[in-house]
Amino acid sequence: MGRITETVKVLLIINVIFFIGATSLGGKAFEWFALWFPKNENFQIWQIVSHMFMHGGTGHIFFNMFALYMFGSHLETSIGKNKFLFIYFFSGLGAVGFQILFTYFQFNPGYQALLEQGYTDSQIFSFIKNSYATEQYLSYPKELYNLVDSYISPMVGASGAIFGVLAAFAVLFPNLPLYIIFIPIPIKAKYLIGGYFLLDLYGGITGQAILGPSNVAHWAHIGGAVIGFITMWYWKKNSFNQHRWY
């Protein structure tokens, strides 16, 4: 995809530094910088941005950074640094919005059920913490399992921002042929990236991951892709090449 651009290089370096630092700090790093559900006592406002530079393992950061390297530099070269950064971070924020909204949908049925049974707020959160500590929630009915799981599961990774970059790339270069490793057949960007989006949409709706681990934040991917697509579609429609930001 050509040489690596300066902005992409900086993002890669920051992500790697965060990953090394988080590995050194252990659980405390996730407590401070991962994005927790807003009702969780670990939630802090800076996590809306800091979680984008946290990753859950070497595989997680490798594939995110590989995608950033492969598609980000080409996109930045075409639209300029400022627009690229706008898409990257705005898509990351879109991912946050979609994922938190989905998490509230998961959390609220169990929360309301316990309120109707006479539990107070403090009792509900004590119930959640005790259920997690003893792992009893693993055998709970779906409504209560989702309540606990939503509360205790943090969100990490640049995936939302990366999906925004991928979607923008597909809008800008829809017919560019791309190759998948081990499959020597070119696939147009709009089909390859669009297909990946549909897999995430399926995973988000059904809760079943076709590719990757089961704990993927599908709605974060979807949110990032939607924001990246809409933003680039609008710029392309309004001839962004005549009004580039630098």
mmCIF file of C-alpha atoms in Angstrom:
data_model
loop_
_atom_site.group_PDB
_atom_site.id
_atom_site.type_symbol
_atom_site.label_atom_id
_atom_site.label_comp_id
_atom_site.label_asym_id
_atom_site.label_seq_id
_atom_site.Cartn_x
_atom_site.Cartn_y
_atom_site.Cartn_z
ATOM 1 C CA MET A 1 0.000 0.000 0.000
ATOM 2 C CA GLY A 2 3.026 2.339 -0.241
ATOM 3 C CA ARG A 3 5.139 4.111 2.352
ATOM 4 C CA ILE A 4 3.930 4.662 5.889
ATOM 5 C CA THR A 5 2.715 8.221 6.527
ATOM 6 C CA GLU A 6 3.716 10.331 9.497
ATOM 7 C CA THR A 7 0.341 10.314 11.263
ATOM 8 C CA VAL A 8 -0.063 6.562 10.932
ATOM 9 C CA LYS A 9 3.487 6.100 12.214
ATOM 10 C CA VAL A 10 2.730 8.195 15.316
ATOM 11 C CA LEU A 11 -0.481 6.269 15.996
ATOM 12 C CA LEU A 12 1.376 2.971 15.667
ATOM 13 C CA ILE A 13 4.072 4.122 18.104
ATOM 14 C CA ILE A 14 1.529 5.379 20.673
ATOM 15 C CA ASN A 15 -0.412 2.120 20.518
ATOM 16 C CA VAL A 16 2.737 0.039 20.981
ATOM 17 C CA ILE A 17 3.890 2.219 23.911
ATOM 18 C CA PHE A 18 0.481 1.868 25.568
ATOM 19 C CA PHE A 19 0.557 -1.890 25.027
ATOM 20 C CA ILE A 20 4.003 -2.277 26.572
ATOM 21 C CA GLY A 21 3.057 0.009 29.457
ATOM 22 C CA ALA A 22 -0.219 -1.813 30.083
ATOM 23 C CA THR A 23 1.570 -5.148 30.067
ATOM 24 C CA SER A 24 3.986 -3.813 32.683
ATOM 25 C CA LEU A 25 1.250 -2.381 34.915
ATOM 26 C CA GLY A 26 -1.020 -5.414 34.620
ATOM 27 C CA GLY A 27 -4.614 -5.125 35.835
ATOM 28 C CA LYS A 28 -4.220 -1.536 37.036
ATOM 29 C CA ALA A 29 -3.750 -0.324 33.463
ATOM 30 C CA PHE A 30 -7.103 -1.791 32.435
ATOM 31 C CA GLU A 31 -8.743 -0.396 35.554
ATOM 32 C CA TRP A 32 -7.531 3.105 34.656
ATOM 33 C CA PHE A 33 -7.546 3.212 30.860
ATOM 34 C CA ALA A 34 -9.997 0.605 29.507
ATOM 35 C CA LEU A 35 -13.528 1.882 28.893
ATOM 36 C CA TRP A 36 -15.869 0.627 31.608
ATOM 37 C CA PHE A 37 -19.647 0.666 31.571
ATOM 38 C CA PRO A 38 -20.714 4.124 32.883
ATOM 39 C CA LYS A 39 -22.414 2.590 35.948
ATOM 40 C CA ASN A 40 -19.212 0.765 36.902
ATOM 41 C CA GLU A 41 -17.194 2.505 39.640
ATOM 42 C CA ASN A 42 -14.056 2.207 37.466
ATOM 43 C CA PHE A 43 -15.542 4.440 34.756
ATOM 44 C CA GLN A 44 -13.713 7.707 34.096
ATOM 45 C CA ILE A 45 -14.392 10.229 31.339
ATOM 46 C CA TRP A 46 -10.864 9.994 29.858
ATOM 47 C CA GLN A 47 -11.444 6.308 29.114
ATOM 48 C CA ILE A 48 -13.586 7.365 26.136
ATOM 49 C CA VAL A 49 -10.285 8.156 24.395
ATOM 50 C CA SER A 50 -7.688 6.146 26.327
ATOM 51 C CA HIS A 51 -9.362 2.793 25.576
ATOM 52 C CA MET A 52 -8.542 3.304 21.884
ATOM 53 C CA PHE A 53 -4.861 2.756 22.729
ATOM 54 C CA MET A 54 -5.378 -0.319 24.933
ATOM 55 C CA HIS A 55 -5.380 -3.884 23.611
ATOM 56 C CA GLY A 56 -6.206 -7.254 25.085
ATOM 57 C CA GLY A 57 -3.238 -9.221 23.742
ATOM 58 C CA THR A 58 -0.547 -9.462 21.088
ATOM 59 C CA GLY A 59 -2.972 -10.835 18.479
ATOM 60 C CA HIS A 60 -5.407 -8.006 19.136
ATOM 61 C CA ILE A 61 -2.863 -5.225 18.699
ATOM 62 C CA PHE A 62 -1.114 -6.948 15.781
ATOM 63 C CA PHE A 63 -4.218 -7.200 13.598
ATOM 64 C CA ASN A 64 -5.388 -3.692 14.465
ATOM 65 C CA MET A 65 -1.993 -2.158 13.731
ATOM 66 C CA PHE A 66 -1.583 -4.236 10.578
ATOM 67 C CA ALA A 67 -4.910 -2.901 9.273
ATOM 68 C CA LEU A 68 -3.912 0.645 10.246
ATOM 69 C CA TYR A 69 -0.619 0.266 8.377
ATOM 70 C CA MET A 70 -2.181 -1.327 5.283
ATOM 71 C CA PHE A 71 -5.103 1.064 4.834
ATOM 72 C CA GLY A 72 -4.327 4.125 6.965
ATOM 73 C CA SER A 73 -1.331 5.451 5.040
ATOM 74 C CA HIS A 74 -3.114 5.163 1.708
ATOM 75 C CA LEU A 75 -6.140 6.971 3.126
ATOM 76 C CA GLU A 76 -4.082 9.713 4.784
ATOM 77 C CA THR A 77 -2.145 10.323 1.562
ATOM 78 C CA SER A 78 -5.438 10.785 -0.282
ATOM 79 C CA ILE A 79 -7.367 13.015 2.144
ATOM 80 C CA GLY A 80 -4.688 14.687 4.271
ATOM 81 C CA LYS A 81 -3.623 14.456 7.898
ATOM 82 C CA ASN A 82 -6.437 16.430 9.522
ATOM 83 C CA LYS A 83 -9.252 14.650 7.772
ATOM 84 C CA PHE A 84 -7.613 11.317 8.472
ATOM 85 C CA LEU A 85 -7.344 12.112 12.192
ATOM 86 C CA PHE A 86 -10.943 13.314 12.194
ATOM 87 C CA ILE A 87 -12.152 10.016 10.731
ATOM 88 C CA TYR A 88 -9.943 7.980 13.064
ATOM 89 C CA PHE A 89 -11.039 9.590 16.327
ATOM 90 C CA PHE A 90 -14.627 10.393 15.323
ATOM 91 C CA SER A 91 -15.081 6.758 14.313
ATOM 92 C CA GLY A 92 -13.592 5.713 17.656
ATOM 93 C CA LEU A 93 -16.136 7.910 19.443
ATOM 94 C CA GLY A 94 -18.910 6.491 17.270
ATOM 95 C CA ALA A 95 -17.811 3.031 18.342
ATOM 96 C CA VAL A 96 -18.100 4.097 21.982
ATOM 97 C CA GLY A 97 -21.616 5.415 21.434
ATOM 98 C CA PHE A 98 -22.852 2.269 19.693
ATOM 99 C CA GLN A 99 -21.232 -0.107 22.200
ATOM 100 C CA ILE A 100 -22.442 1.744 25.308
ATOM 101 C CA LEU A 101 -25.959 1.947 23.888
ATOM 102 C CA PHE A 102 -25.904 -1.806 23.220
ATOM 103 C CA THR A 103 -24.525 -2.444 26.720
ATOM 104 C CA TYR A 104 -27.390 -0.467 28.268
ATOM 105 C CA PHE A 105 -29.837 -2.652 26.337
ATOM 106 C CA GLN A 106 -28.070 -5.681 27.826
ATOM 107 C CA PHE A 107 -27.900 -4.234 31.339
ATOM 108 C CA ASN A 108 -31.342 -2.698 31.836
ATOM 109 C CA PRO A 109 -33.686 -5.746 31.695
ATOM 110 C CA GLY A 110 -31.902 -7.466 34.598
ATOM 111 C CA TYR A 111 -31.538 -4.179 36.459
ATOM 112 C CA GLN A 112 -35.261 -3.421 36.163
ATOM 113 C CA ALA A 113 -36.162 -6.978 37.152
ATOM 114 C CA LEU A 114 -34.216 -6.652 40.399
ATOM 115 C CA LEU A 115 -35.728 -3.221 41.111
ATOM 116 C CA GLU A 116 -39.195 -4.736 40.712
ATOM 117 C CA GLN A 117 -38.228 -7.405 43.242
ATOM 118 C CA GLY A 118 -37.478 -4.671 45.800
ATOM 119 C CA TYR A 119 -33.691 -4.395 45.446
ATOM 120 C CA THR A 120 -32.148 -0.980 46.002
ATOM 121 C CA ASP A 121 -29.385 0.407 43.764
ATOM 122 C CA SER A 122 -26.683 -0.434 46.300
ATOM 123 C CA GLN A 123 -28.043 -3.947 46.734
ATOM 124 C CA ILE A 124 -28.070 -4.509 42.977
ATOM 125 C CA PHE A 125 -24.444 -3.483 42.613
ATOM 126 C CA SER A 126 -23.457 -5.621 45.616
ATOM 127 C CA PHE A 127 -25.291 -8.516 43.959
ATOM 128 C CA ILE A 128 -23.368 -7.924 40.723
ATOM 129 C CA LYS A 129 -19.984 -7.800 42.455
ATOM 130 C CA ASN A 130 -20.661 -10.893 44.578
ATOM 131 C CA SER A 131 -21.973 -12.808 41.550
ATOM 132 C CA TYR A 132 -18.824 -11.951 39.613
ATOM 133 C CA ALA A 133 -16.452 -12.713 42.496
ATOM 134 C CA THR A 134 -17.991 -16.167 43.016
ATOM 135 C CA GLU A 135 -18.616 -16.739 39.272
ATOM 136 C CA GLN A 136 -22.216 -17.672 40.091
ATOM 137 C CA TYR A 137 -23.426 -15.422 37.299
ATOM 138 C CA LEU A 138 -22.144 -17.957 34.763
ATOM 139 C CA SER A 139 -25.156 -20.150 35.580
ATOM 140 C CA TYR A 140 -27.718 -17.333 35.837
ATOM 141 C CA PRO A 141 -30.653 -16.887 33.435
ATOM 142 C CA LYS A 142 -29.750 -14.755 30.420
ATOM 143 C CA GLU A 143 -31.289 -11.570 31.822
ATOM 144 C CA LEU A 144 -29.163 -11.652 34.990
ATOM 145 C CA TYR A 145 -26.082 -12.972 33.202
ATOM 146 C CA ASN A 146 -26.224 -9.983 30.819
ATOM 147 C CA LEU A 147 -26.635 -7.641 33.796
ATOM 148 C CA VAL A 148 -23.404 -8.830 35.403
ATOM 149 C CA ASP A 149 -21.477 -9.276 32.155
ATOM 150 C CA SER A 150 -22.320 -5.743 30.967
ATOM 151 C CA TYR A 151 -21.129 -4.264 34.239
ATOM 152 C CA ILE A 152 -17.819 -6.127 34.493
ATOM 153 C CA SER A 153 -16.685 -6.209 30.825
ATOM 154 C CA PRO A 154 -14.402 -3.316 29.770
ATOM 155 C CA MET A 155 -13.947 -2.201 26.174
ATOM 156 C CA VAL A 156 -10.431 -1.918 24.766
ATOM 157 C CA GLY A 157 -8.808 -1.506 21.388
ATOM 158 C CA ALA A 158 -8.508 0.691 18.338
ATOM 159 C CA SER A 159 -10.930 -1.530 16.406
ATOM 160 C CA GLY A 160 -13.728 1.057 16.213
ATOM 161 C CA ALA A 161 -11.368 3.682 14.816
ATOM 162 C CA ILE A 162 -9.814 1.103 12.466
ATOM 163 C CA PHE A 163 -13.218 0.081 11.142
ATOM 164 C CA GLY A 164 -13.924 3.731 10.425
ATOM 165 C CA VAL A 165 -10.702 3.876 8.405
ATOM 166 C CA LEU A 166 -11.651 0.683 6.537
ATOM 167 C CA ALA A 167 -15.136 1.971 5.725
ATOM 168 C CA ALA A 168 -13.740 5.303 4.529
ATOM 169 C CA PHE A 169 -11.214 3.427 2.379
ATOM 170 C CA ALA A 170 -14.012 1.367 0.811
ATOM 171 C CA VAL A 171 -15.967 4.533 -0.019
ATOM 172 C CA LEU A 172 -12.947 6.255 -1.533
ATOM 173 C CA PHE A 173 -11.547 3.230 -3.397
ATOM 174 C CA PRO A 174 -14.539 0.884 -3.825
ATOM 175 C CA ASN A 175 -13.151 -1.005 -6.821
ATOM 176 C CA LEU A 176 -9.532 -1.319 -5.715
ATOM 177 C CA PRO A 177 -8.624 -5.043 -5.760
ATOM 178 C CA LEU A 178 -7.468 -6.448 -2.428
ATOM 179 C CA TYR A 179 -6.072 -9.826 -1.510
ATOM 180 C CA ILE A 180 -6.666 -12.022 1.532
ATOM 181 C CA ILE A 181 -3.707 -14.034 2.820
ATOM 182 C CA PHE A 182 -3.661 -17.524 1.298
ATOM 183 C CA ILE A 183 -6.436 -16.640 -1.185
ATOM 184 C CA PRO A 184 -4.826 -15.547 -4.489
ATOM 185 C CA ILE A 185 -8.031 -14.033 -5.854
ATOM 186 C CA PRO A 186 -8.502 -10.231 -5.925
ATOM 187 C CA ILE A 187 -11.628 -8.940 -4.202
ATOM 188 C CA LYS A 188 -12.850 -5.376 -4.630
ATOM 189 C CA ALA A 189 -12.531 -3.258 -1.501
ATOM 190 C CA LYS A 190 -16.280 -2.595 -1.297
ATOM 191 C CA TYR A 191 -17.006 -6.337 -1.225
ATOM 192 C CA LEU A 192 -14.218 -7.399 1.122
ATOM 193 C CA ILE A 193 -14.720 -4.633 3.671
ATOM 194 C CA GLY A 194 -18.487 -4.706 3.218
ATOM 195 C CA GLY A 195 -18.484 -8.457 3.817
ATOM 196 C CA TYR A 196 -16.495 -8.050 7.003
ATOM 197 C CA PHE A 197 -19.016 -5.423 8.157
ATOM 198 C CA LEU A 198 -21.901 -7.834 7.535
ATOM 199 C CA LEU A 199 -20.143 -10.515 9.601
ATOM 200 C CA ASP A 200 -19.904 -8.050 12.486
ATOM 201 C CA LEU A 201 -23.545 -7.070 12.036
ATOM 202 C CA TYR A 202 -24.508 -10.736 12.244
ATOM 203 C CA GLY A 203 -22.367 -11.145 15.353
ATOM 204 C CA GLY A 204 -23.877 -8.060 16.969
ATOM 205 C CA ILE A 205 -27.453 -9.206 16.342
ATOM 206 C CA THR A 206 -27.004 -12.884 17.216
ATOM 207 C CA GLY A 207 -24.163 -12.696 19.745
ATOM 208 C CA GLN A 208 -22.314 -15.402 17.776
ATOM 209 C CA ALA A 209 -18.883 -14.626 16.320
ATOM 210 C CA ILE A 210 -18.113 -16.244 12.959
ATOM 211 C CA LEU A 211 -14.554 -14.917 12.863
ATOM 212 C CA GLY A 212 -12.447 -14.152 15.910
ATOM 213 C CA PRO A 213 -13.076 -14.650 19.638
ATOM 214 C CA SER A 214 -16.545 -14.589 21.205
ATOM 215 C CA ASN A 215 -15.846 -11.443 23.268
ATOM 216 C CA VAL A 216 -15.541 -9.142 20.238
ATOM 217 C CA ALA A 217 -17.319 -5.784 20.676
ATOM 218 C CA HIS A 218 -19.294 -6.119 17.446
ATOM 219 C CA TRP A 219 -21.330 -2.959 17.978
ATOM 220 C CA ALA A 220 -18.156 -0.938 18.444
ATOM 221 C CA HIS A 221 -16.959 -2.176 15.043
ATOM 222 C CA ILE A 222 -20.339 -1.372 13.529
ATOM 223 C CA GLY A 223 -20.416 2.093 15.078
ATOM 224 C CA GLY A 224 -16.923 2.933 13.833
ATOM 225 C CA ALA A 225 -17.708 1.679 10.339
ATOM 226 C CA VAL A 226 -20.978 3.626 10.143
ATOM 227 C CA ILE A 227 -19.297 6.885 11.165
ATOM 228 C CA GLY A 228 -16.350 6.339 8.797
ATOM 229 C CA PHE A 229 -18.678 5.485 5.914
ATOM 230 C CA ILE A 230 -21.016 8.450 6.416
ATOM 231 C CA THR A 231 -18.158 10.921 6.899
ATOM 232 C CA MET A 232 -16.267 9.829 3.786
ATOM 233 C CA TRP A 233 -19.449 9.534 1.738
ATOM 234 C CA TYR A 234 -20.296 13.145 2.630
ATOM 235 C CA TRP A 235 -16.798 14.407 1.801
ATOM 236 C CA LYS A 236 -16.680 12.490 -1.449
ATOM 237 C CA LYS A 237 -20.134 13.716 -2.424
ATOM 238 C CA ASN A 238 -19.021 17.289 -1.752
ATOM 239 C CA SER A 239 -15.735 16.979 -3.665
ATOM 240 C CA PHE A 240 -13.349 16.988 -0.708
ATOM 241 C CA ASN A 241 -10.347 17.101 -3.052
ATOM 242 C CA GLN A 242 -11.084 20.759 -3.713
ATOM 243 C CA HIS A 243 -11.156 21.601 0.001
ATOM 244 C CA ARG A 244 -8.392 19.538 1.609
ATOM 245 C CA TRP A 245 -7.362 20.146 5.213
ATOM 246 C CA TYR A 246 -3.674 20.283 6.009
#
